[in-house]
Tab-separated table of C-alpha atoms in Angstrom:
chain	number	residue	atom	x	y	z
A	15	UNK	CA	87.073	156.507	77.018
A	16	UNK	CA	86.187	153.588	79.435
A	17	UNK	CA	88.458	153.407	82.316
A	18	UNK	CA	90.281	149.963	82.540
A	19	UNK	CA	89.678	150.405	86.462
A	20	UNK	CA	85.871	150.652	86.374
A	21	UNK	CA	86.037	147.527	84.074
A	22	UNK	CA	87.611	145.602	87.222
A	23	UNK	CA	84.945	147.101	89.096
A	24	UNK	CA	82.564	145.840	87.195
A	25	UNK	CA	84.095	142.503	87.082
A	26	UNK	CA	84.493	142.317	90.777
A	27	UNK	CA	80.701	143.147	91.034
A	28	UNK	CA	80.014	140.061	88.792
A	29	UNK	CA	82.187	137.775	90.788
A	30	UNK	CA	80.892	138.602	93.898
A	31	UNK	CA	77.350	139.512	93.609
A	32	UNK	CA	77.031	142.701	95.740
A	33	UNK	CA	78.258	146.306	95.572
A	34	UNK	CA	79.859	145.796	99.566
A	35	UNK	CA	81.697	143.101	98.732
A	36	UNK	CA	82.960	144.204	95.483
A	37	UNK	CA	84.259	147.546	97.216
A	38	UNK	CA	85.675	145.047	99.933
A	39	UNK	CA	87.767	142.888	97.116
A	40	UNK	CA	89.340	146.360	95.920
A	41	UNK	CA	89.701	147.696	98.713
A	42	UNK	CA	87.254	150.496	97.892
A	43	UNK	CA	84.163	152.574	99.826
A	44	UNK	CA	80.571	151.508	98.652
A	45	UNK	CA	79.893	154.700	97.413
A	46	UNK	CA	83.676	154.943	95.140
A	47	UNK	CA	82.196	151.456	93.387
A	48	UNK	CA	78.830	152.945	93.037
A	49	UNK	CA	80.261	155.729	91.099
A	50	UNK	CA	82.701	153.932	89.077
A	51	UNK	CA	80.022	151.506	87.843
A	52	UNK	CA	77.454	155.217	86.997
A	53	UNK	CA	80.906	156.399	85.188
A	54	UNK	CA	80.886	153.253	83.460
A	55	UNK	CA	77.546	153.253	82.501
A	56	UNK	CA	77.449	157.141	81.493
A	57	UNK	CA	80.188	156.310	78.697
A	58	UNK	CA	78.989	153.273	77.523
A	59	UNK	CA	75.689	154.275	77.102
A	60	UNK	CA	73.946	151.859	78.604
A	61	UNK	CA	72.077	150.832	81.586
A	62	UNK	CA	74.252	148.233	83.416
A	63	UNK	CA	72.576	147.039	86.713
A	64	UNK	CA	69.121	146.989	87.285
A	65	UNK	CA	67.542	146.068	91.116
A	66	UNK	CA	66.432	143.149	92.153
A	67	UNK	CA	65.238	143.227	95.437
A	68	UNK	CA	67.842	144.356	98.047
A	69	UNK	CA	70.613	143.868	95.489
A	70	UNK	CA	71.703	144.711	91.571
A	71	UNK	CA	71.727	142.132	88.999
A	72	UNK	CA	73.699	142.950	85.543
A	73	UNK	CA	71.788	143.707	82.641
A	74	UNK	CA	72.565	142.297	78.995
A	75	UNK	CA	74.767	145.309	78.062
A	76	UNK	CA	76.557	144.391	81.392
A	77	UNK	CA	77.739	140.864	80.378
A	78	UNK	CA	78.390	141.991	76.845
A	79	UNK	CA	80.720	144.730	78.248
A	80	UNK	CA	82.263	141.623	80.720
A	81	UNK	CA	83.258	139.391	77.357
A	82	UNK	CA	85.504	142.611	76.542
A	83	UNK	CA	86.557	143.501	79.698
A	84	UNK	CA	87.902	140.243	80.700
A	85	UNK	CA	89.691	140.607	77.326
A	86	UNK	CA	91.151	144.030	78.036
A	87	UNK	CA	92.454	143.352	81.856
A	88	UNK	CA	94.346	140.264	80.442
A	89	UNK	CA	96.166	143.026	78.208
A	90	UNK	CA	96.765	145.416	80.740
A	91	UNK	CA	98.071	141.938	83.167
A	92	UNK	CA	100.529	141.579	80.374
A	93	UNK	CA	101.973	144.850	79.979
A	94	UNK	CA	101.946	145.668	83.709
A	95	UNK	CA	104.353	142.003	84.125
A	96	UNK	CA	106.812	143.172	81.457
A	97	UNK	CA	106.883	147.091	82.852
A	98	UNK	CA	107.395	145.306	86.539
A	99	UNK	CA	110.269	142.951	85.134
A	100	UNK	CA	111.897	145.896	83.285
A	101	UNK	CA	111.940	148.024	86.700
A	102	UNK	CA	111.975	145.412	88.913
A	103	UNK	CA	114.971	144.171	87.278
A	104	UNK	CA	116.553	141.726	90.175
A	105	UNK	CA	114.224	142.308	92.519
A	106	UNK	CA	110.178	140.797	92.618
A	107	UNK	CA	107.471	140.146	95.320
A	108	UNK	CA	105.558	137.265	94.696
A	109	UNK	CA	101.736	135.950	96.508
A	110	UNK	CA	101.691	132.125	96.340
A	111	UNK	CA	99.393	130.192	97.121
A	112	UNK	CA	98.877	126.200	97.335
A	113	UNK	CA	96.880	123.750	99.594
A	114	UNK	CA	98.876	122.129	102.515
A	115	UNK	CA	100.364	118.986	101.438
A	116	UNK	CA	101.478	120.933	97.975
A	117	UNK	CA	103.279	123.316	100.372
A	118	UNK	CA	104.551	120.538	102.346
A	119	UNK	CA	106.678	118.359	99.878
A	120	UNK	CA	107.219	121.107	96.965
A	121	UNK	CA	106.040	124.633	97.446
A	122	UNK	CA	108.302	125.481	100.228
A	123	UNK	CA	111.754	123.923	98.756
A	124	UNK	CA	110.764	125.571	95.708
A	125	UNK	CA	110.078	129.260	97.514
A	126	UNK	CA	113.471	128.635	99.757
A	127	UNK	CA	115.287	127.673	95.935
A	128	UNK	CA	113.852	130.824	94.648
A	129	UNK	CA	115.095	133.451	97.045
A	130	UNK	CA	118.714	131.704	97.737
A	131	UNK	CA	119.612	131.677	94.050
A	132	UNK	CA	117.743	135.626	94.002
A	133	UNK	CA	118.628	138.403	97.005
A	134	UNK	CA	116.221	140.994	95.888
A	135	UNK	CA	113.091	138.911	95.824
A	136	UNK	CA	110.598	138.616	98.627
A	137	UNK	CA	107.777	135.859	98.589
A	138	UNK	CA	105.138	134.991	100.608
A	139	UNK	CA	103.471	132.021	101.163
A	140	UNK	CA	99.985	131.416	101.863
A	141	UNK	CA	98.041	127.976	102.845
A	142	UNK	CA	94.881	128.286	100.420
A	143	UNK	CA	92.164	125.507	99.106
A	144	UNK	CA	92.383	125.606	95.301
A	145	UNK	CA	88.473	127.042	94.733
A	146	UNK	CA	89.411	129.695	97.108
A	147	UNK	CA	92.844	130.798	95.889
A	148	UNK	CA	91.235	130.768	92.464
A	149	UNK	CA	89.051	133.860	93.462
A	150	UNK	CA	92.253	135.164	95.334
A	151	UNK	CA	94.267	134.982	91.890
A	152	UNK	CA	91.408	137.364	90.220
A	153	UNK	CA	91.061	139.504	93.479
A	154	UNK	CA	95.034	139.954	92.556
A	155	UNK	CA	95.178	138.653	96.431
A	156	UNK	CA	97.998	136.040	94.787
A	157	UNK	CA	99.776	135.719	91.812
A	158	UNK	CA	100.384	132.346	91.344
A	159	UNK	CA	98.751	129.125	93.435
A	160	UNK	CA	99.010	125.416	93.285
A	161	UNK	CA	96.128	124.026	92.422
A	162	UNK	CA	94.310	120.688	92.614
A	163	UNK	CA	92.249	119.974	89.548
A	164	UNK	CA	88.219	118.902	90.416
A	165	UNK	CA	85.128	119.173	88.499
A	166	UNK	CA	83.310	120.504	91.639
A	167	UNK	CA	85.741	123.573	90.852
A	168	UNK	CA	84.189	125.596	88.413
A	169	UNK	CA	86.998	128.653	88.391
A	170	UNK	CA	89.294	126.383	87.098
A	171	UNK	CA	87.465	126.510	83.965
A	172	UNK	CA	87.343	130.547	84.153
A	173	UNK	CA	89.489	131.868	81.174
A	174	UNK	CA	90.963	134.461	83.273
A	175	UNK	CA	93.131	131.918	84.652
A	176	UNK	CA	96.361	130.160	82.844
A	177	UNK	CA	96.539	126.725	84.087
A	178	UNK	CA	99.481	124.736	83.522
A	179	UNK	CA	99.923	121.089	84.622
A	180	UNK	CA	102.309	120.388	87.191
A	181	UNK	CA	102.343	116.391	88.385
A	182	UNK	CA	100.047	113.848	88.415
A	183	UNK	CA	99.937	112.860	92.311
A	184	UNK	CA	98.630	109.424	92.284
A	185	UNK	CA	96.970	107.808	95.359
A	186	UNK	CA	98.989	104.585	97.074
A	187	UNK	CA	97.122	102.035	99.484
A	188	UNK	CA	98.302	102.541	103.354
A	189	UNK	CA	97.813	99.227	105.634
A	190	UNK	CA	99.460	97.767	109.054
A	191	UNK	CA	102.928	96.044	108.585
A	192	UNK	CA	101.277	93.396	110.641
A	193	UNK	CA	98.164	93.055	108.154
A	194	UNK	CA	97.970	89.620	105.376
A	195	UNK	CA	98.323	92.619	102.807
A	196	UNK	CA	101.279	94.364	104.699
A	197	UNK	CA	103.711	91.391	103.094
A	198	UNK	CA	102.827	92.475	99.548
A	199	UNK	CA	105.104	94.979	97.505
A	200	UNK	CA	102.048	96.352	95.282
A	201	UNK	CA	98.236	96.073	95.706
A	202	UNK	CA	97.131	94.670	92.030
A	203	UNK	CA	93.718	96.502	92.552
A	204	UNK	CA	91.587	98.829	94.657
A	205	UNK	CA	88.841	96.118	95.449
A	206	UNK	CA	91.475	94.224	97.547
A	207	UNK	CA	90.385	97.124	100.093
A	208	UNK	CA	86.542	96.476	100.314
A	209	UNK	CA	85.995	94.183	103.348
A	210	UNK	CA	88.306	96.423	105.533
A	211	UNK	CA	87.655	99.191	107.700
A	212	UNK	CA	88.526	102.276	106.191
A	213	UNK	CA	90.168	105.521	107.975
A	214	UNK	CA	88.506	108.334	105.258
A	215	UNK	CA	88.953	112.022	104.318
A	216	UNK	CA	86.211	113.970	105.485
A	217	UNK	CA	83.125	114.035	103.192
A	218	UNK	CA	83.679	117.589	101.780
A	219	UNK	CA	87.190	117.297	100.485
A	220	UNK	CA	88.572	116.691	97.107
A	221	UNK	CA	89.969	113.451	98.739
A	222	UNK	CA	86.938	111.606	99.441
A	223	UNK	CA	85.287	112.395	96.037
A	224	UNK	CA	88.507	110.865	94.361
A	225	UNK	CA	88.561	108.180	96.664
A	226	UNK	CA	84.812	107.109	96.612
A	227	UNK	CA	84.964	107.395	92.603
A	228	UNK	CA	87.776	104.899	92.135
A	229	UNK	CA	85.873	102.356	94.639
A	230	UNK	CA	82.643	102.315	92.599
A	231	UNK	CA	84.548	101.759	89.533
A	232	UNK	CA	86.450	98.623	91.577
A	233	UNK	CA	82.678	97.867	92.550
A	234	UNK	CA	82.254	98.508	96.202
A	235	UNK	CA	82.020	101.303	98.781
A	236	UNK	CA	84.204	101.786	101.877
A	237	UNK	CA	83.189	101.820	105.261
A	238	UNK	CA	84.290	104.168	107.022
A	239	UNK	CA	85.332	103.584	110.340
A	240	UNK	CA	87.134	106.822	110.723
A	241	UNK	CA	87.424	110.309	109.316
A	242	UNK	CA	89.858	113.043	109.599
A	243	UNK	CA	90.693	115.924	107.040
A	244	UNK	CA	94.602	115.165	107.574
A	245	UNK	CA	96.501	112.743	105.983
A	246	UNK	CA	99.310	112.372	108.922
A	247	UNK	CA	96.442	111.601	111.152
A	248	UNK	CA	95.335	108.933	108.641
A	249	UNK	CA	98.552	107.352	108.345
A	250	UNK	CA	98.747	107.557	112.550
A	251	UNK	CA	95.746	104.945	112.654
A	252	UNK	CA	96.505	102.899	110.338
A	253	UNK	CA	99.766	102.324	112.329
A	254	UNK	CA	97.340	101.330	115.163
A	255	UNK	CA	95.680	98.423	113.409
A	256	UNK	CA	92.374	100.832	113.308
A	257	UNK	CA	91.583	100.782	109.636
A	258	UNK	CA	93.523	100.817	105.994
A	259	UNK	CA	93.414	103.955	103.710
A	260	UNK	CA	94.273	105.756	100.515
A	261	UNK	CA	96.142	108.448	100.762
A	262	UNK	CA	97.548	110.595	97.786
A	263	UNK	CA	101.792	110.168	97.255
A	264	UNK	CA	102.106	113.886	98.032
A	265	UNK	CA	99.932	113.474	101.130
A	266	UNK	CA	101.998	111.134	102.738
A	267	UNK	CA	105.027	111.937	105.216
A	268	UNK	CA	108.217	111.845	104.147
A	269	UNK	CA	108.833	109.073	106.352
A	270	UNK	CA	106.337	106.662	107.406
A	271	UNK	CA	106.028	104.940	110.804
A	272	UNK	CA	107.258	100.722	110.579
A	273	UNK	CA	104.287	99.987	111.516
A	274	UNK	CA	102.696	100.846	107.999
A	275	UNK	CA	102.973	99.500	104.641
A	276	UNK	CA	102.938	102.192	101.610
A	277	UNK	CA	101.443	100.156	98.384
A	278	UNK	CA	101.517	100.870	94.896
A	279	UNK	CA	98.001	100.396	93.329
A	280	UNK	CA	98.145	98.456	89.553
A	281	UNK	CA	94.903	98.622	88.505
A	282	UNK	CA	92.943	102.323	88.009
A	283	UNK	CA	94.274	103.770	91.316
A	284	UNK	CA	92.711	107.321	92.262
A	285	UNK	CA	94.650	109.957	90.846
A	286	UNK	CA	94.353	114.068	91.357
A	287	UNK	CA	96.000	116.251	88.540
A	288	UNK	CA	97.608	119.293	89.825
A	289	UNK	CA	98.261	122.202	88.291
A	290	UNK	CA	99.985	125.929	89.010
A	291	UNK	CA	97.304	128.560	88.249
A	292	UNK	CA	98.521	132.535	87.463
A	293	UNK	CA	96.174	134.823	85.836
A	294	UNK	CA	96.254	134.941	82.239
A	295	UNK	CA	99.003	137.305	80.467
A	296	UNK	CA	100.759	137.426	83.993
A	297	UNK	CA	103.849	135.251	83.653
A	298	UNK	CA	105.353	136.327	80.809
A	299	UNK	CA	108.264	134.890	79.881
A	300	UNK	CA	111.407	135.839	81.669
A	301	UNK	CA	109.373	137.329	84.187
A	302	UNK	CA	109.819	136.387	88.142
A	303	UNK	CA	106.514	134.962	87.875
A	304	UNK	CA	108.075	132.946	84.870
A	305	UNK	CA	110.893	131.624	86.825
A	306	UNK	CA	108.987	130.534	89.693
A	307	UNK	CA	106.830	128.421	87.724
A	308	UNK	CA	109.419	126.924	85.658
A	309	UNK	CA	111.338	126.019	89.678
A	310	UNK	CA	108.120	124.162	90.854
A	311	UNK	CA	108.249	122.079	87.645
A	312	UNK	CA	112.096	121.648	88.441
A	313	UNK	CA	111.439	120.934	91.854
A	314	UNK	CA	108.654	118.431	91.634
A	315	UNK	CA	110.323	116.500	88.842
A	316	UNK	CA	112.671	115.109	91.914
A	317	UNK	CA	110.495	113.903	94.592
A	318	UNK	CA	111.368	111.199	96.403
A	319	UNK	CA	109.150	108.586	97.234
A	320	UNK	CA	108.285	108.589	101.073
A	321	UNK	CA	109.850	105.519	103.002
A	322	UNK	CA	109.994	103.967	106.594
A	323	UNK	CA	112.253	105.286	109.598
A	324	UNK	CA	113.905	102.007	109.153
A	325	UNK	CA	114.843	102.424	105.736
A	326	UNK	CA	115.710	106.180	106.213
A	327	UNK	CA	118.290	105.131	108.804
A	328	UNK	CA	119.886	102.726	106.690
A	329	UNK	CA	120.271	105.047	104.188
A	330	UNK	CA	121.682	106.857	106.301
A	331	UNK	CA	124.098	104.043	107.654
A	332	UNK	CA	125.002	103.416	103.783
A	333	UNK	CA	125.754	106.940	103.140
A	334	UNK	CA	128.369	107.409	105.988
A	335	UNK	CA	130.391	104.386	105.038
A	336	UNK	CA	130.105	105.429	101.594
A	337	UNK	CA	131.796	108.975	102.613
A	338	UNK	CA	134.372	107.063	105.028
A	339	UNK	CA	135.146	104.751	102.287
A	340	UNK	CA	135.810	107.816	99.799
A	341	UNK	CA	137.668	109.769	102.894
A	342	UNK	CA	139.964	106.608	103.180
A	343	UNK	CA	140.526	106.026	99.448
């Protein structure tokens, strides 16, 4: 009878291309992965790997045997979530993961939400680029990540993952107060952006592939004047007159400097879809894993839009006379 564990074995060697890193993903020697994948092959009947150079490639009957096996472990991911929820009962341990401005503004209320309203469950969090906490997810490194949704991420297509849309985090222009554009309430399109210097995410982020996609459909492309990877930083010099940029909603802080101006964009604004990512037959229904989903979908459905320190303290202001007003009545 084939051994569900040599089938993750074998899927681990498929993921990551080597027999040493395989036996480093499940925490296993060389030689213990070696002789799962021989066991494997013994009962099967067929040869699996064949060499290629210093390393193994999988034969035919390999990938065949993967098609199953991915089908399998997703059966085996289900009834290992609803034996943990019966024994668990009131208690869980969760892995998330999520990339940092997802952590900033939802994640972490959500995680804080979770163990207040439930004393027996522990959760850690862990800062984690989406392609990356993909392959964490099927090392079973995390159960459940937040996820930013890119074609230049192939796991996300990987049917071993359940992806479920979260938000739709949709990009707003960020200029000087003092700038002509700074007196507007909305920017009615991108291309109102082209002649200015631009403060830019890094080339290799999911940032500046949205961004420079939605300026060649408005017909130009930026200049960059400077780049950073983070989007406080970007909002810092554009309070210093040094450039405008585009930052997504989640991205921005909570409350913006007065020296910036945070603008709607009407026509086609960038836009990343975000999504939380478990692996399939893990969350089933009831289970912590359940829950915890079903809170970040409660918690991101009440943002609040970021605004200035200006407007924060008025609100402020307002809310205080509105308490001494009820305190008198």
């Amino acid at each position: 009878m084939i051994d569900p564990n040599h089938l993750r074995t074998l899927r681990a060697l498929a993921d990551h291309g080597t027999v040493v890193a395989a036996a480093e993903t499940l925490h296993l020697s060389p030689s213990a992965v070696s002789q799962q994948l021989n066991s494997l092959a013994r009962i099967t009947g067929c040869t699996l790997l064949e060499k290629r150079g210093r390393g193994v490639v999988l034969t035919q009957p390999a990938k065949i045997l993967l098609e199953h096996a991915d089908a399998i472990l997703e059966r085996f991911e289900q009834a290992e979530s609803d034996m943990r929820s019966y024994q668990q009962g009131d208690t869980a341990v969760l892995r998330v993961g999520g990339f940092s401005s997802a952590l900033q503004c939802f994640v972490a209320d959500a995680v804080s939400t979770a163990l207040h309203r439930n004393s027996g469950w522990s959760i850690q969090i862990d800062e984690v680029e989406s392609e990356e906490s993909m392959a964490m997810l099927l090392d079973r490194e995390l159960d459940l990540s937040v996820v930013m949704i890119a074609p230049n991420r192939p796991l996300l297509a990987d049917r071993r993952i359940s992806l479920e849309p979260l938000l739709t985090d949709t990009y707003r222009a960020v200029v000087p107060a003092v700038h002509p554009l700074g007196a507007l309430d909305e920017l009615d399109r991108l291309s109102r952006l082209a002649y200015e210097p631009w403060v830019l995410s890094r080339h290799w982020t999911s940032t500046h592939e949205i961004v420079m996609a939605a300026c060649a459909v408005a017909g130009f492309q930026p200049r960059a004047a400077h780049n950073t990877t983070d989007f406080a930083a970007s909002v810092a010099m554009v309070g210093h007159g040094l450039g405008v940029s585009v930052i997504p909603r989640l991205g921005l802080p909570r409350i913006v400097p007065d020296s910036v101006k945070i603008l709607p964009i009407n026509t086609d604004p960038p836009t990343r879809h975000i999504a939380v990512a478990v692996r399939s037959g893990s969350a089933q229904p009831g289970s912590p894993l359940a829950q915890f989903r079903s809170l970040l979908k409660e918690t991101v459905a009440h943002l609040a839009e970021p605004m200035t320190l200006a407007a924060a303290v008025s609100r402020a202001a307002e809310a205080e006379q509105d308490e001494a007003k009820k305190a008198d009545d």
